Short mmCIF file of C-alpha atoms in Angstrom, two decimals:
data_model
loop_
_atom_site.label_atom_id
_atom_site.label_comp_id
_atom_site.label_asym_id
_atom_site.label_seq_id
_atom_site.Cartn_x
_atom_site.Cartn_y
_atom_site.Cartn_z
CA MET A 1 116.42 80.04 128.02
CA PRO A 2 116.32 80.40 124.01
CA TRP A 3 115.73 84.16 124.68
CA ASP A 4 118.58 84.70 127.21
CA LEU A 5 120.88 83.09 124.57
CA GLY A 6 119.76 85.21 121.81
CA GLY A 7 120.14 88.35 124.26
CA ALA A 8 123.62 87.47 125.20
CA CYS A 9 124.84 86.41 121.44
CA MET A 10 123.29 89.75 120.72
CA GLN A 11 125.27 91.60 123.18
CA ALA A 12 128.33 89.70 122.28
CA GLN A 13 127.97 90.53 118.67
CA SER A 14 127.41 94.12 119.64
CA ILE A 15 130.58 94.66 121.87
CA GLU A 16 132.57 93.02 118.91
CA ALA A 17 130.78 95.37 116.31
CA TRP A 18 131.65 98.45 118.60
CA ARG A 19 135.27 97.18 118.88
CA ARG A 20 135.95 96.92 115.34
CA ALA A 21 134.42 100.42 114.67
CA GLU A 22 137.05 101.71 117.55
CA ALA A 23 139.75 100.07 115.82
CA ALA A 24 138.63 101.52 112.17
CA ALA A 25 138.21 104.94 113.98
CA ARG A 26 142.01 105.19 114.79
CA SER A 27 142.70 105.83 111.06
CA GLY A 28 141.30 109.57 111.26
CA ALA A 29 138.13 111.12 111.34
CA GLN A 30 136.88 110.12 108.14
CA ALA A 31 137.13 106.32 108.77
CA ALA A 32 136.04 107.10 112.29
CA ARG A 33 132.63 108.78 110.61
CA ALA A 34 132.16 105.53 108.44
CA ALA A 35 132.70 103.06 111.23
CA PHE A 36 130.09 104.62 113.95
CA GLY A 37 127.81 105.54 111.12
CA GLY A 38 127.82 101.57 110.09
CA LEU A 39 126.63 101.29 113.65
CA LEU A 40 123.18 103.30 113.55
CA GLY A 41 121.21 100.61 112.44
CA VAL A 42 122.08 98.45 115.72
CA ARG A 43 119.59 99.15 118.31
CA GLU A 44 122.05 98.69 121.21
CA LEU A 45 124.78 100.70 119.71
CA GLU A 46 122.80 103.90 118.06
CA PHE A 47 122.62 106.16 120.91
CA PRO A 48 126.70 105.90 121.76
CA ALA A 49 127.23 105.78 117.97
CA ARG A 50 125.67 109.06 117.87
CA LEU A 51 127.61 110.48 120.57
CA ARG A 52 130.88 109.54 118.69
CA LEU A 53 129.72 111.11 115.74
CA LEU A 54 128.66 113.92 117.66
CA ALA A 55 132.00 114.62 119.18
CA LEU A 56 133.63 114.33 115.73
CA ASP A 57 131.34 117.17 114.12
CA LEU A 58 132.17 119.34 117.36
CA GLU A 59 136.04 118.61 116.75
CA GLN A 60 135.60 119.86 113.04
CA GLY A 61 133.56 122.85 113.78
CA HIS A 62 130.07 121.84 112.05
CA LEU A 63 127.73 123.43 114.67
CA ARG A 64 124.65 122.65 112.55
CA ALA A 65 125.54 119.00 112.01
CA ALA A 66 126.41 118.55 115.65
CA THR A 67 123.19 119.99 116.67
CA ALA A 68 121.36 117.64 114.12
CA GLN A 69 123.29 114.83 115.45
CA ALA A 70 122.57 115.41 119.40
CA LEU A 71 118.76 115.85 118.49
CA ALA A 72 118.79 112.61 116.87
CA ALA A 73 120.42 110.95 119.80
CA ALA A 74 117.66 112.47 122.12
CA GLY A 75 115.21 110.69 120.39
CA VAL A 76 116.91 107.22 120.71
CA PRO A 77 115.87 105.18 124.23
CA GLU A 78 119.06 104.77 126.41
CA SER A 79 119.40 103.16 130.02
CA GLU A 80 122.82 103.77 130.74
CA PRO A 81 122.67 107.18 133.13
CA ALA A 82 126.25 108.06 132.08
CA LEU A 83 125.60 108.37 128.62
CA VAL A 84 122.41 110.07 128.79
CA LEU A 85 124.29 112.65 130.98
CA GLU A 86 126.65 113.03 128.37
CA LEU A 87 124.30 113.62 126.12
CA ALA A 88 122.46 116.18 128.31
CA ARG A 89 125.55 118.17 128.62
CA ARG A 90 126.28 118.28 124.70
CA LEU A 91 122.65 119.58 124.19
CA PHE A 92 122.82 122.29 126.98
CA ASP A 93 126.47 123.41 125.33
CA LEU A 94 124.37 123.16 121.72
CA GLY A 95 121.72 125.50 123.36
CA GLU A 96 119.02 122.74 122.99
CA VAL A 97 117.98 123.24 126.46
CA GLU A 98 114.39 121.73 126.21
CA ALA A 99 115.89 118.51 124.74
CA GLY A 100 118.49 118.49 127.51
CA LEU A 101 116.02 118.83 130.19
CA ARG A 102 114.16 115.78 128.69
CA CYS A 103 117.36 113.72 128.91
CA LEU A 104 117.42 114.60 132.69
CA GLN A 105 113.85 113.68 132.99
CA SER A 106 114.29 109.88 131.56
CA PRO A 107 113.46 106.91 133.43
CA ALA A 108 117.57 106.39 133.16
CA ILE A 109 118.03 109.48 135.52
CA LEU A 110 114.91 109.54 137.72
CA ASP A 111 114.84 105.86 138.61
CA SER A 112 118.72 105.63 139.07
CA ASN A 113 119.82 104.59 142.69
CA ASP A 114 123.35 105.97 142.18
CA PRO A 115 123.81 109.37 144.06
CA SER A 116 126.47 110.47 141.68
CA THR A 117 123.96 110.41 138.79
CA HIS A 118 121.56 112.60 140.60
CA ALA A 119 124.52 115.30 141.70
CA ASP A 120 125.52 115.39 138.24
CA ALA A 121 122.15 116.05 136.87
CA GLY A 122 121.88 118.64 139.69
CA ARG A 123 125.04 120.48 139.13
CA MET A 124 124.21 120.87 135.15
CA LEU A 125 121.03 122.41 136.21
CA CYS A 126 122.45 124.51 138.79
CA ASP A 127 124.85 126.08 135.83
CA LEU A 128 121.46 126.68 133.60
CA SER A 129 120.07 128.25 136.72
CA PHE A 130 117.18 125.61 136.89
CA TYR A 131 117.96 126.07 140.49
CA ASP A 132 114.35 124.62 141.72
CA LEU A 133 114.86 121.61 139.48
CA ALA A 134 118.59 121.35 140.74
CA ARG A 135 117.61 121.38 144.60
CA VAL A 136 115.27 118.28 143.96
CA ARG A 137 118.41 116.26 141.98
CA LEU A 138 120.50 117.34 144.78
CA GLU A 139 118.87 116.60 147.60
CA ARG A 140 118.24 113.22 146.07
CA ALA A 141 121.87 112.75 145.84
CA HIS A 142 122.15 113.39 149.26
CA ALA A 143 119.21 111.28 150.42
CA HIS A 144 120.85 108.16 148.42
CA GLY A 145 124.11 108.78 150.46
CA MET A 146 126.19 111.03 149.49
CA ASP A 147 127.61 113.46 151.81
CA ALA A 148 130.59 115.29 150.29
CA PRO A 149 131.12 119.05 151.05
CA ARG A 150 130.60 120.52 147.53
CA LEU A 151 127.21 118.63 147.27
CA HIS A 152 126.35 120.58 150.33
CA TYR A 153 127.57 123.87 148.52
CA LEU A 154 125.49 123.08 145.72
CA ILE A 155 122.44 122.30 147.80
CA GLY A 156 123.00 125.74 149.63
CA LEU A 157 123.18 127.51 146.31
CA ALA A 158 120.03 126.19 145.07
CA ARG A 159 118.30 126.86 148.24
CA MET A 160 119.56 130.41 148.42
CA TYR A 161 118.13 131.26 144.69
CA CYS A 162 115.04 129.59 145.80
CA GLY A 163 114.64 132.28 148.43
CA GLU A 164 115.33 129.67 151.57
CA VAL A 165 117.75 131.59 153.58
CA ASP A 166 117.99 129.55 156.39
CA GLN A 167 118.14 126.28 155.07
CA ALA A 168 120.93 127.68 152.49
CA GLU A 169 122.93 128.56 155.67
CA GLU A 170 122.58 125.02 156.96
CA ALA A 171 123.79 123.24 153.71
CA LEU A 172 126.60 125.48 153.63
CA GLU A 173 127.55 125.22 157.21
CA ALA A 174 127.41 121.49 156.32
CA CYS A 175 129.99 122.09 153.61
CA LEU A 176 132.44 123.77 155.66
CA ARG A 177 132.36 120.97 158.51
CA GLY A 178 134.10 118.63 155.81
CA ALA A 179 135.99 121.29 154.06
CA PRO A 180 136.51 124.29 156.37
CA ASP A 181 138.86 126.07 153.39
CA PHE A 182 136.32 125.76 150.64
CA MET A 183 135.79 129.44 150.06
CA PRO A 184 133.18 129.73 147.73
CA ALA A 185 130.63 128.33 150.50
CA LEU A 186 132.26 130.62 153.31
CA ARG A 187 131.78 133.66 150.64
CA LEU A 188 127.95 132.63 150.04
CA LEU A 189 127.36 132.80 153.61
CA SER A 190 128.67 136.33 153.79
CA THR A 191 126.49 137.12 150.94
CA LEU A 192 123.22 135.43 152.49
CA ARG A 193 122.66 138.28 155.01
CA ARG A 194 123.76 141.81 156.12
CA GLN A 195 126.35 141.21 158.75
CA THR A 196 126.19 142.74 162.19
CA PRO A 197 128.75 143.23 165.11
CA GLU A 198 127.21 140.23 166.83
CA ARG A 199 126.78 137.62 163.49
CA ASN A 200 129.69 137.82 161.11
CA HIS A 201 132.34 135.55 159.64
CA LEU A 202 135.23 137.84 160.15
CA ASP A 203 137.19 135.39 162.00
CA ARG A 204 136.84 132.57 160.15
CA LEU A 205 137.81 134.42 156.81
CA ARG A 206 140.97 135.89 158.42
CA ALA A 207 141.77 132.39 159.83
CA ALA A 208 141.14 130.83 156.16
CA ARG A 209 143.15 133.93 154.65
CA SER A 210 146.08 133.03 156.98
CA ARG A 211 145.72 129.27 155.96
CA LEU A 212 145.40 129.66 152.14
CA GLY A 213 147.62 132.57 151.52
CA ASP A 214 147.39 134.99 148.80
CA ALA A 215 148.70 132.86 145.98
CA HIS A 216 145.90 130.31 146.35
CA ALA A 217 143.05 130.18 143.70
CA PHE A 218 140.67 131.12 146.46
CA ALA A 219 142.16 134.15 147.64
CA PRO A 220 140.09 136.45 145.32
CA LEU A 221 136.78 134.90 147.25
CA VAL A 222 138.48 135.65 150.37
CA HIS A 223 139.30 139.15 150.01
CA TYR A 224 135.69 140.27 148.23
CA ALA A 225 134.18 138.25 150.96
CA LEU A 226 135.99 140.35 153.70
CA PHE A 227 135.18 143.65 151.85
CA LYS A 228 131.39 142.62 152.13
CA GLU A 229 131.54 141.75 155.59
CA LEU A 230 133.40 145.02 156.47
CA ASP A 231 131.30 147.15 154.19
CA ASP A 232 128.60 145.89 155.97
CA LEU A 233 130.16 146.79 159.23
CA GLY A 234 131.06 150.48 158.31
CA GLN A 235 134.55 149.35 158.45
CA HIS A 236 135.29 151.22 154.89
CA GLU A 237 138.86 151.77 154.68
CA ALA A 238 139.98 148.30 155.50
CA ALA A 239 136.97 146.92 153.22
CA TRP A 240 138.52 148.89 150.36
CA MET A 241 141.99 147.18 151.09
CA HIS A 242 140.28 143.83 150.57
CA LEU A 243 138.46 144.88 147.49
CA GLU A 244 141.41 146.55 145.74
CA SER A 245 143.40 143.01 146.77
CA GLY A 246 140.83 140.86 145.52
CA MET A 247 140.54 142.56 142.09
CA ALA A 248 144.28 142.43 141.73
CA ALA A 249 144.29 138.67 142.49
CA ARG A 250 141.12 138.01 140.19
CA ARG A 251 142.40 140.10 137.65
CA ALA A 252 145.60 138.00 137.39
CA GLN A 253 143.46 135.06 137.36
CA VAL A 254 141.22 135.88 134.29
CA ALA A 255 141.98 136.09 130.60
CA TYR A 256 140.84 139.14 129.25
CA SER A 257 141.83 140.52 125.90
CA GLU A 258 140.62 144.29 125.91
CA GLU A 259 141.75 144.10 121.99
CA SER A 260 139.49 141.36 121.27
CA GLU A 261 136.59 143.27 123.16
CA GLU A 262 137.39 146.11 121.06
CA ALA A 263 137.22 144.39 118.01
CA LEU A 264 133.70 143.13 119.05
CA PHE A 265 132.22 146.52 119.38
CA GLU A 266 133.70 148.05 116.29
CA ALA A 267 132.21 144.88 114.72
CA LEU A 268 128.77 145.52 116.05
CA LEU A 269 128.63 149.40 115.23
CA ARG A 270 129.39 148.37 111.52
CA TRP A 271 126.88 145.46 111.33
CA SER A 272 123.84 146.02 109.40
CA PRO A 273 120.75 143.42 109.18
CA ALA A 274 121.00 141.54 105.97
CA ALA A 275 117.85 142.16 103.63
CA GLY A 276 114.86 140.70 104.56
CA THR A 277 112.36 141.00 107.38
CA GLY A 278 112.34 139.69 110.82
CA ALA A 279 110.46 136.46 111.73
CA ASP A 280 106.53 137.00 111.97
CA THR A 281 105.78 135.34 115.36
CA GLY A 282 102.20 135.25 114.33
CA SER A 283 100.23 134.12 117.63
CA GLY A 284 103.10 132.97 119.79
CA PRO A 285 104.30 134.84 123.41
CA VAL A 286 105.94 138.32 122.78
CA PRO A 287 109.69 138.26 124.22
CA LEU A 288 110.44 140.91 126.53
CA PHE A 289 114.20 141.50 126.80
CA ILE A 290 115.88 143.45 129.38
CA VAL A 291 119.41 144.62 128.92
CA GLY A 292 121.92 146.83 130.43
CA MET A 293 124.86 146.55 132.49
CA PRO A 294 125.13 144.00 135.42
CA ARG A 295 123.93 145.64 138.51
CA SER A 296 121.98 148.28 137.12
CA GLY A 297 118.63 147.12 138.26
CA THR A 298 117.79 144.68 135.60
CA THR A 299 116.72 141.68 138.33
CA LEU A 300 114.80 144.50 140.00
CA LEU A 301 112.84 145.37 136.85
CA GLU A 302 112.52 141.65 135.74
CA ARG A 303 110.87 140.70 139.29
CA THR A 304 108.46 143.77 138.59
CA LEU A 305 107.23 142.56 135.23
CA ALA A 306 107.17 138.74 136.30
CA ALA A 307 104.56 139.44 138.86
CA HIS A 308 102.10 140.27 136.08
CA PRO A 309 99.77 137.58 135.52
CA ASP A 310 100.08 137.60 131.69
CA VAL A 311 103.99 137.30 131.91
CA ALA A 312 106.25 134.16 132.51
CA ASP A 313 110.00 134.66 133.78
CA ALA A 314 112.47 132.64 131.94
CA GLY A 315 115.40 133.96 133.44
CA GLU A 316 119.00 134.93 131.95
CA LEU A 317 118.84 133.09 128.52
CA ARG A 318 121.72 132.28 125.87
CA ASP A 319 119.34 131.39 123.42
CA PHE A 320 119.71 134.39 121.28
CA ALA A 321 123.49 133.99 120.72
CA CYS A 322 123.29 130.36 120.43
CA GLN A 323 120.83 130.48 117.67
CA LEU A 324 123.08 133.29 116.32
CA ARG A 325 126.01 130.63 116.34
CA TRP A 326 123.46 128.10 114.49
CA CYS A 327 122.68 130.33 111.95
CA CYS A 328 126.29 131.46 111.02
CA ASP A 329 127.22 127.90 111.69
CA ARG A 330 130.15 128.80 113.81
CA MET A 331 131.44 127.17 116.85
CA GLY A 332 132.43 129.62 120.00
CA GLY A 333 131.48 130.10 123.51
CA PRO A 334 128.64 131.68 124.90
CA HIS A 335 129.49 135.35 124.50
CA PRO A 336 129.65 136.97 120.82
CA ASP A 337 132.85 137.52 119.22
CA ALA A 338 133.90 139.72 116.34
CA ALA A 339 134.15 137.27 113.96
CA LEU A 340 130.59 136.00 114.77
CA ILE A 341 129.33 139.54 114.26
CA ASP A 342 130.96 139.66 110.98
CA ALA A 343 129.32 136.33 109.84
CA ALA A 344 125.85 137.71 111.35
CA ARG A 345 125.78 140.20 108.29
CA GLN A 346 124.64 137.53 106.13
CA VAL A 347 122.11 135.79 108.20
CA ASP A 348 118.52 136.06 107.16
CA PRO A 349 116.76 138.11 110.07
CA ALA A 350 113.59 135.68 109.91
CA LEU A 351 115.33 132.82 110.13
CA LEU A 352 117.54 133.76 113.21
CA GLY A 353 114.10 135.26 114.92
CA ARG A 354 112.10 131.65 114.08
CA ARG A 355 115.25 129.81 115.50
CA TYR A 356 114.97 131.91 118.59
CA MET A 357 111.14 131.43 118.97
CA GLU A 358 111.65 127.70 118.51
CA HIS A 359 114.06 127.53 121.33
CA ALA A 360 112.57 130.24 123.80
CA ALA A 361 108.64 129.94 123.18
CA TRP A 362 108.27 127.23 125.48
CA ARG A 363 109.27 129.14 128.68
CA ALA A 364 106.22 131.35 128.33
CA ASP A 365 104.39 128.12 129.65
CA GLY A 366 100.81 129.10 127.95
CA ARG A 367 101.28 133.08 128.78
CA GLY A 368 101.24 136.01 126.18
CA TYR A 369 104.80 137.14 127.32
CA PHE A 370 108.11 135.80 128.45
CA ILE A 371 111.07 137.66 130.01
CA ASP A 372 114.61 137.07 128.60
CA LYS A 373 116.69 138.97 131.32
CA LEU A 374 120.39 138.39 130.02
CA PRO A 375 122.11 142.26 130.68
CA ALA A 376 124.73 141.30 128.38
CA ASN A 377 122.14 140.95 125.46
CA PHE A 378 122.51 144.83 125.30
CA LEU A 379 125.49 143.86 122.77
CA LEU A 380 123.30 142.29 120.42
CA ALA A 381 120.06 144.58 120.75
CA GLY A 382 120.19 145.89 117.38
CA LEU A 383 120.39 141.85 116.08
CA ILE A 384 117.40 141.27 118.45
CA ALA A 385 115.38 144.29 117.37
CA ALA A 386 116.11 143.11 113.61
CA ALA A 387 115.19 139.34 113.89
CA LEU A 388 112.09 139.82 116.35
CA PRO A 389 109.96 142.79 115.09
CA ASN A 390 107.31 141.95 118.05
CA ALA A 391 109.82 142.09 120.45
CA ARG A 392 110.02 144.63 123.30
CA ILE A 393 113.60 145.69 124.56
CA VAL A 394 113.89 147.66 128.09
CA HIS A 395 117.36 149.11 128.74
CA MET A 396 118.03 149.43 132.19
CA THR A 397 120.79 152.48 132.89
CA ARG A 398 122.20 153.41 136.30
CA ASP A 399 124.45 156.48 137.33
CA PRO A 400 127.59 155.61 135.95
CA MET A 401 129.87 155.81 138.98
CA ASP A 402 127.17 153.41 140.98
CA SER A 403 126.90 151.00 137.91
CA CYS A 404 130.81 150.48 137.55
CA PHE A 405 131.22 150.38 141.26
CA SER A 406 128.70 147.71 141.53
CA ASN A 407 130.49 145.99 138.97
CA LEU A 408 133.98 146.06 140.39
CA LYS A 409 132.75 144.98 144.02
CA ALA A 410 130.62 141.80 142.48
CA LEU A 411 133.21 139.41 141.68
CA PHE A 412 131.25 137.77 138.71
CA GLY A 413 133.77 134.83 137.84
CA ASP A 414 134.56 134.33 134.07
CA ALA A 415 131.46 136.33 133.01
CA TYR A 416 132.79 139.64 133.07
CA PRO A 417 136.65 139.69 133.07
CA HIS A 418 136.77 143.75 132.69
CA THR A 419 135.26 144.18 136.40
CA TYR A 420 138.69 143.62 137.99
CA SER A 421 140.35 147.10 137.51
CA GLN A 422 138.94 150.72 137.33
CA PRO A 423 140.46 151.52 133.96
CA ASP A 424 139.27 148.23 132.30
CA MET A 425 135.78 148.60 133.80
CA ALA A 426 135.77 152.59 132.62
CA ARG A 427 136.75 151.79 129.23
CA HIS A 428 134.30 149.04 128.84
CA TYR A 429 131.33 151.48 130.03
CA LEU A 430 132.23 153.97 127.54
CA ARG A 431 131.90 151.37 124.66
CA TYR A 432 128.62 150.00 126.21
CA ARG A 433 127.14 153.34 126.35
CA ARG A 434 128.45 154.33 122.68
CA LEU A 435 126.97 150.92 121.26
CA MET A 436 123.55 151.41 123.14
CA SER A 437 123.49 154.97 121.76
CA HIS A 438 124.05 153.55 118.34
CA TRP A 439 121.34 150.87 118.52
CA VAL A 440 118.69 153.55 119.50
CA ARG A 441 119.35 155.66 116.92
CA MET A 442 119.22 152.15 114.37
CA PHE A 443 116.00 151.17 115.66
CA PRO A 444 113.96 154.32 116.85
CA GLY A 445 111.06 153.66 119.08
CA ARG A 446 112.25 150.01 119.72
CA ILE A 447 114.08 150.35 122.73
CA LEU A 448 112.78 151.79 126.25
CA GLU A 449 115.37 153.32 128.57
CA VAL A 450 114.75 153.15 132.02
CA GLY A 451 116.40 154.63 135.24
CA TYR A 452 117.13 152.65 138.12
CA GLU A 453 117.19 155.81 140.08
CA SER A 454 113.71 156.42 138.94
CA LEU A 455 112.38 153.09 139.23
CA VAL A 456 113.34 152.99 142.97
CA THR A 457 112.33 156.57 143.67
CA ASP A 458 108.80 156.47 141.73
CA PRO A 459 108.17 152.41 141.17
CA GLU A 460 104.54 153.22 140.17
CA ALA A 461 105.14 155.55 137.46
CA GLN A 462 108.18 153.55 135.89
CA ALA A 463 106.34 150.03 135.82
CA ARG A 464 103.10 151.84 134.29
CA ARG A 465 105.73 153.24 131.34
CA VAL A 466 107.37 149.88 130.88
CA ILE A 467 103.84 147.65 131.10
CA ALA A 468 102.75 150.34 128.36
CA PHE A 469 105.61 150.13 126.06
CA CYS A 470 105.03 146.20 126.58
CA GLY A 471 101.51 146.31 125.23
CA LEU A 472 100.28 144.86 128.76
CA PRO A 473 97.25 145.70 130.48
CA TRP A 474 98.17 147.57 134.05
CA SER A 475 98.41 145.19 137.04
CA GLY A 476 98.73 146.19 140.68
CA ASP A 477 100.61 142.78 141.08
CA VAL A 478 103.55 144.34 139.79
CA LEU A 479 104.32 146.58 142.91
CA GLY A 480 103.27 144.00 145.57
CA GLU A 481 104.61 141.20 147.26
CA LYS A 482 104.68 138.64 144.23
CA ALA A 483 107.35 140.58 143.08
CA ARG A 484 109.76 139.66 145.67
CA GLY A 485 108.99 136.08 145.89
CA GLY A 486 109.69 132.74 143.83
CA MET A 487 113.15 131.62 142.19
CA VAL A 488 115.54 134.23 141.47
CA GLY A 489 118.65 133.12 139.77
CA THR A 490 120.93 135.98 139.55
CA ALA A 491 123.55 137.63 141.87
CA SER A 492 120.91 139.83 142.90
CA THR A 493 118.64 137.26 144.55
CA VAL A 494 118.92 138.17 148.14
CA GLN A 495 118.82 142.10 147.34
CA VAL A 496 115.59 141.78 145.37
CA ARG A 497 113.53 140.09 148.14
CA GLU A 498 113.86 143.34 150.15
CA PRO A 499 111.02 145.97 149.71
CA ILE A 500 112.06 148.56 147.03
CA HIS A 501 114.68 151.42 148.48
CA THR A 502 117.10 153.81 147.47
CA ARG A 503 119.59 152.75 149.76
CA TYR A 504 121.92 151.72 147.06
CA LEU A 505 121.86 155.22 145.43
CA GLY A 506 125.25 157.17 145.50
CA GLN A 507 126.84 154.00 147.18
CA TRP A 508 130.04 154.63 145.22
CA ARG A 509 130.58 157.92 147.44
CA THR A 510 131.55 156.03 150.49
CA TYR A 511 134.84 154.94 148.66
CA ALA A 512 135.07 158.29 146.14
CA GLN A 513 138.67 158.94 147.50
CA HIS A 514 139.65 155.47 146.02
CA LEU A 515 137.59 155.63 143.01
CA VAL A 516 139.46 158.65 141.20
CA PRO A 517 140.76 156.59 138.52
CA LEU A 518 137.49 155.11 137.69
CA GLN A 519 135.59 158.94 137.68
CA THR A 520 138.27 160.83 135.77
CA MET A 521 138.27 158.35 133.03
CA LEU A 522 134.18 158.43 132.90
CA GLY A 523 134.19 162.00 133.25
CA CYS A 524 131.96 162.40 136.03
CA SER A 525 131.55 165.38 138.27
CA THR A 526 131.65 164.83 142.06
CA ASN A 527 128.19 166.52 142.43
#
């Protein structure tokens, strides 16, 4: 009984202490810092107090301080699932992925009987492309009674990336039974298989378009799905009309500043590393960076390399850009900007390299090499070369027209806002080629260029080139079935499970008459 009374008394004291801190915090940031800092010695309040201090650091733009506060909070036991989920979100946003994953593996999450806890954890894991882990959490939410359409959609998404196409289809259909106009699910169904006259979703897509109209937020999804299915069926004129409408609708939705992109590329062209050498990674694993335009064959090369027994596939990582931001102590989104690159001229390359390896090397899982396949890291290829002398950088290239057309028809969401008009796409491509030529000149011998066309027409020769460049012994596994299995957390997850083929070479020519603006701006011949 005295123990119970003591606990109740302590709880009451803690509640009152928290109320006093909240009241003091209303006087401003300095008072809030003092008030919540004073609670760090109170066991029951340390975790939420650190969350408040973390939020203050983020509001004031103190990235390094916020990161330290988040990591300190991660070391404090906490039983309230909502608080643990909030810290996991913060850690992921700050690039502290390993610590965030530990949060989601804590008893507060794993032992919860609340389906929303598992659904929230699964959603976060999907956002980070941990689809195998996400599927477990999402299916747990369903097992605990959650039956929401969007949960079924996420389950379908996770299953698709894990290579379970039939099971993904079941989950997406379950979503659409509850929400027939939830277009992300219907569009995903379109991408799961090659559509045929006997099996397609055209009637459903047209009915949805009629109900939603072209002003609805989902309108681009409808148009892109109709393009994909009509293209599969060989109805190319009708397909193009929907692609053009989809691009225009999506272009109106995204915030794209070409001026900001131009400033970023100019900052990269004038960047030079600070004095000093990059990080000595010693006996640690060797990072293999695969960069290039999206849809240029980066995933195909990734799957080839990942089949090697000495290589772990870490997927598309944001770690390098995150640690660049930490080194500069500069807040911002997941993509670099001109101000960040200008600040990076003062960054010690060794510090940046060490920070990257501290945050990414665990993904090697005991192997000697790991793949970091984020196409947009072409922007940072020079900084990677300076910071990580032992890293291998492989640049996938593709025919300019095939590359750009493949981007135009992909619907990337917010990731690549230049892909929704032919002029934007062409100008971005030309900037990309100029930058990659600059990096090759600045770091001779550090970047290996591999053409998509060569990879699909002579896969063994190109695989041997890449493997020799990486310093790996040859393994025939890279050309076997293993290269098409497992989880593939990119938009190419369906295509790369097929045997290597040349079907996508020259695909743009089907729509050549509509792609004249792109072809003219790129300066490509018709041959």
